[in-house]
Coordinates of C-alpha atoms and ligand atoms in Angstrom, one line a residue:
X1 CA -52.3 142.4 -76.4
X2 CA -49.6 139.7 -76.3
X3 CA -46.5 139.4 -77.7
X4 CA -45.5 135.9 -78.9
X5 CA -41.2 135.5 -78.3
X6 CA -41.0 134.3 -81.6
X7 CA -42.6 138.0 -82.8
X8 CA -39.4 139.3 -81.0
X9 CA -36.6 136.9 -82.4
X10 CA -37.5 136.6 -85.9
X11 CA -37.8 140.6 -85.9
X12 CA -34.6 140.7 -84.3
X13 CA -33.1 138.6 -86.8
X14 CA -34.8 140.2 -89.9
X15 CA -33.6 143.4 -88.4
X16 CA -30.3 142.6 -87.9
X17 CA -29.9 141.4 -91.3
X18 CA -31.5 144.4 -92.6
X19 CA -29.2 147.1 -90.9
X20 CA -26.2 144.8 -92.4
X21 CA -26.9 146.1 -95.9
X22 CA -29.1 149.4 -95.9
X23 CA -27.8 152.4 -94.7
X24 CA -30.9 155.2 -93.5
X25 CA -31.5 157.2 -96.6
X26 CA -30.9 160.3 -94.1
X27 CA -27.2 159.5 -94.4
X28 CA -26.8 158.6 -97.3
X29 CA -28.3 162.0 -98.3
X30 CA -25.9 163.7 -96.0
X31 CA -23.2 161.7 -97.0
X32 CA -24.0 162.9 -101.0
X33 CA -24.4 166.3 -100.1
X34 CA -20.3 166.4 -98.2
X35 CA -19.1 164.4 -101.2
X36 CA -20.7 167.3 -103.3
X37 CA -19.2 170.3 -101.4
X38 CA -15.9 168.6 -100.7
X39 CA -12.7 170.7 -101.8
X40 CA -10.1 167.6 -100.0
X41 CA -9.1 165.7 -103.0
X42 CA -8.4 162.6 -100.6
X43 CA -11.4 162.5 -98.0
X44 CA -13.2 163.1 -101.3
X45 CA -12.2 160.3 -102.8
X46 CA -12.7 158.2 -99.9
X47 CA -16.2 160.1 -99.6
X48 CA -17.1 159.0 -103.2
X49 CA -16.2 155.1 -101.9
X50 CA -18.1 154.8 -99.1
X51 CA -21.1 155.9 -101.3
X52 CA -20.3 153.8 -103.5
X53 CA -19.9 150.8 -101.6
X54 CA -23.4 151.8 -99.6
X55 CA -25.2 151.6 -103.2
X56 CA -23.3 148.0 -104.0
X57 CA -24.2 147.0 -100.2
X58 CA -27.6 147.5 -101.1
X59 CA -27.6 146.3 -104.1
X60 CA -26.2 143.1 -103.4
X61 CA -27.5 142.5 -100.2
X62 CA -24.2 142.2 -98.6
X63 CA -22.8 143.9 -95.3
X64 CA -21.4 147.9 -95.6
X65 CA -18.9 146.9 -93.2
X66 CA -17.3 143.9 -92.4
X67 CA -17.5 144.9 -88.4
X68 CA -20.8 143.8 -88.7
X69 CA -21.0 145.1 -85.5
X70 CA -22.2 144.9 -81.7
X71 CA -26.0 144.5 -81.5
X72 CA -27.5 147.3 -79.2
X73 CA -31.4 146.8 -78.6
X74 CA -33.8 149.1 -77.3
X75 CA -37.2 147.7 -76.1
X76 CA -40.0 150.1 -74.8
X77 CA -42.5 147.9 -73.7
X78 CA -45.9 149.0 -73.7
X79 CA -47.7 148.3 -70.1
X80 CA -50.8 147.0 -71.5
X81 CA -49.3 143.9 -73.4
X82 CA -47.3 140.8 -72.3
X83 CA -44.7 139.1 -73.9
X84 CA -45.5 135.3 -74.0
X85 CA -42.2 133.1 -73.2
X86 CA -40.8 131.4 -70.6
X87 CA -37.1 132.9 -71.5
X88 CA -35.6 136.1 -70.5
X89 CA -35.9 138.9 -72.8
X90 CA -32.4 139.6 -73.3
X91 CA -32.6 135.4 -74.5
X92 CA -34.6 136.3 -77.3
X93 CA -32.8 139.0 -78.4
X94 CA -29.6 136.6 -78.7
X95 CA -31.7 134.3 -80.4
X96 CA -32.2 136.5 -82.8
X97 CA -28.7 137.5 -83.0
X98 CA -28.2 133.9 -83.9
X99 CA -30.2 133.4 -86.8
X100 CA -29.2 136.7 -87.9
X101 CA -25.7 136.0 -88.2
X102 CA -26.4 132.0 -89.1
X103 CA -28.4 133.1 -92.1
X104 CA -26.8 132.0 -95.2
X105 CA -28.1 134.1 -97.3
X106 CA -25.9 137.1 -95.9
X107 CA -23.6 135.4 -93.6
X108 CA -22.4 138.5 -90.7
X109 CA -18.8 138.3 -89.0
X110 CA -18.9 137.7 -85.6
X111 CA -16.8 140.2 -83.8
X112 CA -18.1 139.2 -79.7
X113 CA -15.6 138.0 -77.7
X114 CA -16.1 136.1 -74.1
X115 CA -14.9 137.6 -71.5
X116 CA -13.8 140.9 -71.6
X117 CA -10.9 140.3 -69.1
X118 CA -9.6 136.8 -69.7
X119 CA -10.2 134.5 -72.4
X120 CA -11.5 136.7 -74.8
X121 CA -13.0 133.8 -77.0
X122 CA -15.2 134.4 -80.1
X123 CA -18.4 133.0 -78.9
X124 CA -18.5 132.6 -83.1
X125 CA -22.7 133.6 -83.2
X126 CA -21.5 137.5 -82.3
X127 CA -24.2 136.8 -78.8
X128 CA -24.6 138.3 -76.6
X129 CA -26.5 141.9 -77.5
X130 CA -27.0 144.2 -75.5
X131 CA -30.6 145.3 -74.3
X132 CA -31.8 147.9 -72.6
X133 CA -35.6 147.5 -71.2
X134 CA -38.2 150.5 -70.7
X135 CA -42.0 150.1 -69.4
X136 CA -44.3 152.6 -71.0
X137 CA -48.2 153.2 -71.4
X138 CA -50.2 151.8 -74.0
X139 CA -49.9 148.5 -75.9
X140 CA -47.5 147.2 -78.2
X141 CA -43.6 146.7 -78.2
X142 CA -41.3 149.5 -79.7
X143 CA -37.6 148.4 -80.7
X144 CA -35.0 149.8 -82.0
X145 CA -31.9 147.9 -82.9
X146 CA -28.6 149.2 -84.3
X147 CA -25.4 147.2 -85.0
X148 CA -22.3 149.3 -83.5
X149 CA -19.1 149.1 -84.9
X150 CA -16.0 148.4 -82.5
X151 CA -13.8 151.1 -83.6
X152 CA -16.1 153.9 -83.0
X153 CA -17.4 152.8 -80.2
X154 CA -13.5 152.5 -79.0
X155 CA -14.1 156.1 -78.8
X156 CA -16.9 156.9 -76.6
X157 CA -15.8 159.6 -73.9
X158 CA -17.1 160.7 -70.7
X159 CA -16.2 163.3 -68.2
X160 CA -18.0 165.3 -65.7
X161 CA -17.7 169.0 -66.1
X162 CA -17.9 171.7 -63.1
X163 CA -21.3 173.3 -63.9
X164 CA -20.1 176.6 -64.9
X165 CA -18.0 174.6 -67.6
X166 CA -18.6 174.9 -71.5
X167 CA -19.7 171.3 -73.3
X168 CA -19.1 173.1 -76.1
X169 CA -15.3 173.6 -75.3
X170 CA -15.3 170.2 -73.9
X171 CA -16.5 168.6 -77.4
X172 CA -14.4 170.3 -79.5
X173 CA -11.5 169.5 -77.8
X174 CA -12.2 166.2 -77.5
X175 CA -13.1 165.6 -80.8
X176 CA -9.2 167.4 -81.7
X177 CA -7.6 164.4 -80.2
X178 CA -9.6 161.5 -81.2
X179 CA -7.8 160.4 -84.1
X180 CA -9.7 158.9 -86.6
X181 CA -10.5 155.2 -85.8
X182 CA -14.4 156.0 -85.4
X183 CA -14.4 156.1 -89.5
X184 CA -15.3 159.4 -90.2
X185 CA -17.7 161.0 -91.5
X186 CA -19.9 160.0 -89.0
X187 CA -22.4 161.5 -86.3
X188 CA -21.2 162.2 -82.9
X189 CA -24.0 161.8 -80.1
X190 CA -24.0 163.1 -76.6
X191 CA -25.8 162.7 -73.3
X192 CA -25.7 165.1 -70.8
X193 CA -27.0 165.1 -67.7
X194 CA -28.1 162.1 -65.2
X195 CA -25.4 160.2 -63.9
X196 CA -22.5 158.8 -65.6
X197 CA -24.1 155.6 -66.6
X198 CA -27.5 157.7 -68.2
X199 CA -25.1 160.4 -69.6
X200 CA -23.9 157.2 -71.3
X201 CA -27.2 155.6 -72.4
X202 CA -28.1 159.0 -73.7
X203 CA -25.6 159.5 -76.0
X204 CA -26.0 156.0 -77.6
X205 CA -29.7 156.7 -78.1
X206 CA -29.4 160.4 -79.7
X207 CA -27.4 158.5 -82.2
X208 CA -30.4 156.6 -83.3
X209 CA -32.5 159.6 -84.0
X210 CA -32.8 160.9 -87.4
X211 CA -30.3 163.2 -88.9
X212 CA -31.5 166.7 -89.8
X213 CA -28.3 168.8 -89.9
X214 CA -29.1 169.8 -93.9
X215 CA -32.3 171.1 -92.8
X216 CA -31.1 172.6 -89.9
X217 CA -28.5 174.4 -91.7
X218 CA -30.8 175.7 -94.6
X219 CA -33.8 177.4 -92.2
X220 CA -31.5 178.1 -89.3
X221 CA -31.9 177.1 -85.8
X222 CA -35.2 177.7 -84.0
X223 CA -34.3 177.0 -80.3
X224 CA -31.1 176.9 -78.2
X225 CA -30.5 173.2 -78.5
X226 CA -30.7 174.0 -82.3
X227 CA -28.1 176.4 -82.1
X228 CA -26.2 174.5 -79.5
X229 CA -25.7 170.9 -82.6
X230 CA -24.8 173.9 -85.5
X231 CA -22.1 175.2 -83.6
X232 CA -20.8 172.6 -82.4
X233 CA -21.1 170.9 -86.3
X234 CA -19.3 173.8 -87.9
X235 CA -16.8 173.9 -85.0
X236 CA -16.2 170.1 -85.0
X237 CA -15.9 170.5 -88.5
X238 CA -13.5 173.4 -88.9
X239 CA -10.9 171.2 -87.0
X240 CA -9.6 169.9 -90.6
X241 CA -10.0 166.3 -89.7
X242 CA -12.2 165.1 -93.0
X243 CA -13.3 162.0 -94.1
X244 CA -10.8 159.1 -92.6
X245 CA -8.6 161.5 -90.9
X246 CA -6.9 162.5 -94.3
X247 CA -7.9 166.6 -93.7
X248 CA -11.0 168.1 -95.1
X249 CA -14.0 169.9 -94.9
X250 CA -16.7 167.2 -93.5
X251 CA -16.0 165.1 -90.1
X252 CA -19.6 164.9 -89.2
X253 CA -22.6 164.9 -90.9
X254 CA -24.3 165.7 -87.6
X255 CA -24.7 166.0 -83.7
X256 CA -27.3 164.8 -81.8
X257 CA -27.7 165.1 -78.4
X258 CA -30.3 164.2 -75.7
X259 CA -30.3 165.8 -72.0
X260 CA -31.9 165.1 -69.1
X261 CA -31.8 166.7 -65.2
X262 CA -28.5 166.4 -63.4
X263 CA -26.9 166.9 -60.0
X264 CA -26.3 170.8 -58.7
X265 CA -22.8 169.7 -58.3
X266 CA -22.1 168.3 -61.7
X267 CA -22.4 168.4 -64.9
X268 CA -22.0 164.9 -66.9
X269 CA -21.0 164.7 -70.6
X270 CA -20.8 161.5 -72.5
X271 CA -19.7 161.7 -76.4
X272 CA -20.2 158.8 -78.5
X273 CA -19.1 158.4 -82.0
X274 CA -21.2 156.7 -85.0
X275 CA -18.9 155.2 -87.8
X276 CA -19.3 155.7 -91.6
X277 CA -21.5 152.7 -91.1
X278 CA -24.4 154.0 -89.8
X279 CA -27.2 151.0 -88.8
X280 CA -29.7 151.3 -87.2
X281 CA -34.0 151.0 -87.4
X282 CA -36.9 151.2 -85.8
X283 CA -39.9 148.7 -85.5
X284 CA -43.2 148.5 -83.7
X285 CA -44.8 144.9 -82.1
X286 CA -48.4 144.7 -81.6
X287 CA -49.0 141.0 -81.5
X288 CA -49.7 141.0 -85.4
X289 CA -46.5 139.1 -86.6
X290 CA -42.6 139.6 -87.1
X291 CA -41.3 143.0 -88.3
X292 CA -41.2 143.1 -92.2
X293 CA -38.6 146.2 -93.7
X294 CA -38.6 147.1 -96.9
X295 CA -35.4 147.8 -99.0
X296 CA -35.2 151.5 -99.6
X297 CA -35.5 152.4 -103.9
X298 CA -32.1 152.3 -105.4
X299 CA -32.6 156.0 -105.9
X300 CA -31.9 157.1 -103.0
X301 CA -28.0 156.4 -103.9
X302 CA -26.7 159.4 -106.0
X303 CA -24.8 158.4 -109.0
X304 CA -21.5 159.7 -108.7
X305 CA -19.9 159.0 -112.3
X306 CA -16.9 158.2 -113.3
X307 CA -15.3 160.9 -111.2
X308 CA -15.2 158.8 -108.4
X309 CA -13.9 155.7 -109.6
X310 CA -10.3 155.5 -107.6
X311 CA -7.3 156.1 -109.7
X312 CA -3.7 155.8 -109.0
X313 CA -0.5 154.6 -109.4
X314 CA -0.6 150.6 -110.0
X315 CA 2.0 148.6 -108.0
X316 CA 3.0 145.2 -108.7
X317 CA 3.9 143.7 -104.8
X318 CA 5.2 139.8 -105.4
X319 CA 8.7 141.0 -104.8
X320 CA 8.5 144.2 -102.8
X321 CA 11.7 145.4 -101.2
X322 CA 11.3 148.0 -99.4
X323 CA 13.6 150.5 -101.9
X324 CA 10.6 150.7 -103.8
X325 CA 8.2 151.3 -101.1
X326 CA 10.6 154.2 -100.6
X327 CA 9.6 155.9 -103.8
X328 CA 6.0 156.0 -102.4
X329 CA 5.2 159.9 -101.5
X330 CA 2.9 160.4 -98.2
X331 CA -0.9 161.3 -100.0
X332 CA -0.2 159.3 -103.6
X333 CA -3.0 156.6 -103.8
X334 CA -1.8 153.0 -105.2
X335 CA -3.6 150.9 -106.5
X336 CA -1.8 147.0 -105.2
X337 CA -2.1 144.0 -106.7
X338 CA -0.2 141.1 -106.0
X339 CA -0.3 138.5 -102.6
X340 CA -0.5 140.2 -99.4
X341 CA -1.0 138.6 -95.6
X342 CA -3.5 140.0 -92.8
X343 CA -3.2 140.1 -89.2
X344 CA -5.3 142.1 -86.3
X345 CA -5.4 142.0 -82.6
X346 CA -5.8 138.6 -81.7
X347 CA -3.0 137.2 -84.5
X348 CA -0.6 140.2 -83.2
X349 CA -0.8 139.1 -79.7
X350 CA -0.2 135.5 -80.9
X351 CA 2.9 136.2 -82.2
X352 CA 4.2 138.6 -79.6
X353 CA 3.6 135.8 -77.3
X354 CA 5.4 133.3 -79.1
X355 CA 8.2 135.6 -80.1
X356 CA 8.5 135.5 -76.0
X357 CA 8.7 131.8 -75.9
X358 CA 11.9 132.4 -78.7
X359 CA 9.0 130.4 -80.9
X360 CA 9.4 131.1 -85.0
X361 CA 6.3 132.7 -86.5
X362 CA 4.4 130.7 -88.7
X363 CA 4.4 132.8 -91.5
X364 CA 7.2 134.9 -93.4
X365 CA 6.6 138.2 -93.4
X366 CA 9.9 139.3 -95.0
X367 CA 9.5 141.1 -98.4
X368 CA 5.2 141.7 -97.5
X369 CA 2.7 143.7 -97.0
X370 CA 0.2 142.9 -93.9
X371 CA -3.3 143.6 -93.6
X372 CA -5.6 144.9 -90.8
X373 CA -8.8 142.9 -91.4
X374 CA -10.7 140.7 -90.1
X375 CA -13.2 139.6 -93.5
X376 CA -16.8 138.1 -93.0
X377 CA -17.2 134.9 -94.7
X378 CA -17.7 134.7 -98.5
X379 CA -21.0 133.3 -100.3
X380 CA -20.9 131.9 -103.8
X381 CA -19.4 133.8 -106.5
X382 CA -17.2 135.4 -103.4
X383 CA -13.8 135.1 -102.6
X384 CA -14.1 136.9 -99.2
X385 CA -17.1 138.7 -97.8
X386 CA -16.8 142.9 -96.8
X387 CA -13.2 143.3 -95.8
X388 CA -12.5 146.7 -94.7
X389 CA -9.4 147.9 -92.7
X390 CA -9.3 148.2 -89.5
X391 CA -7.8 150.5 -86.8
X392 CA -4.1 150.4 -87.2
X393 CA -3.5 152.2 -83.9
X394 CA -4.0 149.0 -82.4
X395 CA -1.7 147.4 -83.9
X396 CA 1.4 150.3 -82.5
X397 CA 2.7 148.0 -79.7
X398 CA 3.7 145.6 -82.2
X399 CA 5.0 147.1 -85.0
X400 CA 8.7 147.6 -83.7
X401 CA 8.3 143.3 -83.5
X402 CA 6.8 143.4 -87.2
X403 CA 9.5 145.7 -88.6
X404 CA 12.1 143.8 -86.9
X405 CA 10.6 140.4 -89.3
X406 CA 11.2 142.2 -92.6
X407 CA 7.9 143.7 -93.5
X408 CA 7.9 146.1 -95.9
X409 CA 4.7 147.8 -94.7
X410 CA 1.6 147.8 -93.2
X411 CA -2.3 148.8 -94.4
X412 CA -5.4 149.5 -92.4
X413 CA -7.0 153.1 -91.2
X414 CA -6.4 155.7 -89.1
X415 CA -3.3 157.2 -87.8
X416 CA -0.5 155.8 -86.6
X417 CA 1.3 157.0 -83.0
X418 CA 4.4 159.6 -83.4
X419 CA 6.7 156.6 -82.0
X420 CA 5.4 154.3 -84.9
X421 CA 5.9 156.7 -86.8
X422 CA 9.3 157.2 -86.2
X423 CA 9.6 153.2 -85.9
X424 CA 8.2 152.9 -90.2
X425 CA 10.5 156.1 -90.9
X426 CA 14.2 154.4 -89.2
X427 CA 13.3 150.8 -91.2
X428 CA 12.1 152.5 -94.6
X429 CA 8.7 151.2 -94.4
X430 CA 5.1 152.1 -95.5
X431 CA 1.7 152.4 -93.8
X432 CA -0.8 152.3 -96.1
X433 CA -4.7 153.2 -95.2
X434 CA -7.5 151.6 -97.1
X435 CA -11.0 153.7 -96.7
X436 CA -13.0 152.6 -93.4
X437 CA -16.2 151.9 -94.6
X438 CA -16.0 150.7 -97.9
X439 CA -15.5 146.9 -97.0
X440 CA -17.8 145.2 -99.5
X441 CA -15.8 147.6 -102.5
X442 CA -12.7 146.7 -101.4
X443 CA -13.8 143.2 -101.1
X444 CA -14.1 143.2 -104.9
X445 CA -10.4 144.0 -105.3
X446 CA -9.6 140.5 -103.5
X447 CA -9.2 137.6 -105.9
X448 CA -8.3 134.6 -103.6
X449 CA -8.5 134.4 -100.0
X450 CA -6.8 131.5 -97.6
X451 CA -6.2 131.2 -94.0
X452 CA -2.2 130.5 -93.4
X453 CA -2.1 130.5 -89.5
X454 CA -4.2 130.7 -86.4
X455 CA -7.1 129.2 -87.7
X456 CA -8.9 129.2 -84.7
X457 CA -9.1 132.8 -84.3
X458 CA -12.3 132.5 -87.0
X459 CA -12.0 136.0 -88.8
X460 CA -8.9 137.4 -86.7
X461 CA -6.7 134.3 -88.4
X462 CA -3.7 135.0 -90.4
X463 CA -4.8 135.1 -94.2
X464 CA -2.9 135.1 -97.5
X465 CA -4.9 137.0 -100.3
X466 CA -4.3 138.2 -103.9
X467 CA -5.7 141.3 -104.8
X468 CA -6.2 142.8 -108.1
X469 CA -6.0 147.1 -108.1
X470 CA -6.4 146.9 -104.2
X471 CA -6.6 151.0 -103.5
X472 CA -4.6 152.3 -101.0
X473 CA -3.5 155.5 -100.2
X474 CA 0.4 156.3 -98.8
X475 CA -0.8 157.1 -95.4
X476 CA 3.3 157.5 -93.8
X477 CA 5.9 157.3 -96.4
X478 CA 9.3 155.9 -95.6
X479 CA 10.8 159.1 -94.6
X480 CA 7.8 159.6 -91.9
X481 CA 5.5 161.9 -93.7
X482 CA 2.1 160.9 -92.1
X483 CA -1.1 162.6 -93.7
X484 CA -3.0 162.2 -90.5
X485 CA -1.0 164.6 -89.3
X486 CA -0.8 166.8 -92.5
X487 CA -3.9 166.5 -94.0
X488 CA -6.0 167.7 -91.4
X489 CA -3.4 171.0 -90.0
X490 CA -3.8 171.5 -93.5
X491 CA -7.6 171.6 -93.8
X492 CA -8.1 173.2 -90.4
X493 CA -5.7 176.3 -92.1
X494 CA -7.8 176.8 -95.0
X495 CA -11.6 176.5 -93.5
X496 CA -10.0 179.0 -90.9
X497 CA -9.2 181.1 -93.8
X498 CA -12.1 180.8 -95.9
Ligands
LIG1 O1 -13.6 144.9 -86.5 C1 -13.0 145.9 -87.4 O2 -13.3 145.3 -88.4 C2 -13.0 147.4 -87.4 C3 -13.4 147.8 -86.0 O3 -14.6 148.2 -86.3 C4 -12.6 149.3 -86.2 O4 -13.2 150.2 -86.7 O5 -11.4 149.1 -86.1

């Protein structure tokens, strides 16, 4: 059985487009159950936003998350089949990615930079993908495609334990120190065994397995592996990290595990988090044509009712002063209206280089809020495409420089380091958290967006955005109270007492 090259290219295009808009239904089911059970108001509100966002993305056929991901493709080629192509298989996959990213009906965000070490220049078409090929007996080509967000990929961890050491303990300890940059609630994939590279690969593959923790919990474990997964699920959730690290009952929806043999001297363990934007699809090509993907019915998404709508104190941010922002309390929800600036990794790095050369910044940050975001380009009718927050922790090193400009505050996701929290308090500034994984919903609050500096950085340029009722939580207030510290501590204790 021959498989024409274009079947692969077109299937990758369609699959990448499909996963950008549709959460797998097992993910939605587990998320909805977590929302129903959640008793932490902040975490419940965040899960509610992620669920509403998910439904809106499916309905609007727009990306679930502004980080439309790094494409990872696992191909299993039947040894009775032949791929009719003069190009390497990686080139076919990359061409599919290029087509997906250039699709005008739903443009995606180009997030890949080449090379990673020096130039870090955006490739503008999201290539290259990561392609893994295996051979299997029989005919056909099995493909699993996932779009992996950078924030969760950054939290991949690896160790080689002594053979007698407890994997469970290592995973729980690692999760405790992982922070919220991976956008919980999500999944944890574990790869155990092999050498270093095999363990990592297994962990990533494990994330593509169906989510079935609710079924396991309902019927009880049937074997040692199910018992191991339930123990980990229970112990990780008992840490109280909660949605977005705000403190709550669900940090992981499931723990997926893949194992293989290992050397007698070692027990390699790879831990791979999957963020709230869990995106993957599996399909098979048999030479009869490119794969087709049927959108799931909208009835897959629960109706959360008016309870899930963001409420909070309305705040006008034009002309904002630090004295006004100092009135905001950690944990409070605000609905921001007015003009914000944006900037993320590359823009901050460039600003730091300008400062080192004694140059004036192209934008005045005094009295402003900066939003750490790299949005998706808009389609007709949108001011901006999906535009959720990126991980603020990466901007910590630049924060003293930014606070010295007179900046009032920052908007992003996940915790800030202790030195940054201290710097925020010393300046009487604030840090506000938006919900990671609610990018399309957040974009509905953005009425206009224009690039004001560093246009060559693409999605990493500095924009000015007009926002109306942008929902944020005060994550570090002007006194240095940090909810990413207090929230998990409180919920860990509550869960422990339950
Ligand atoms: O790149 C982004 O927009 C987000 C990133 O995936 C992150 O979670 O920090």
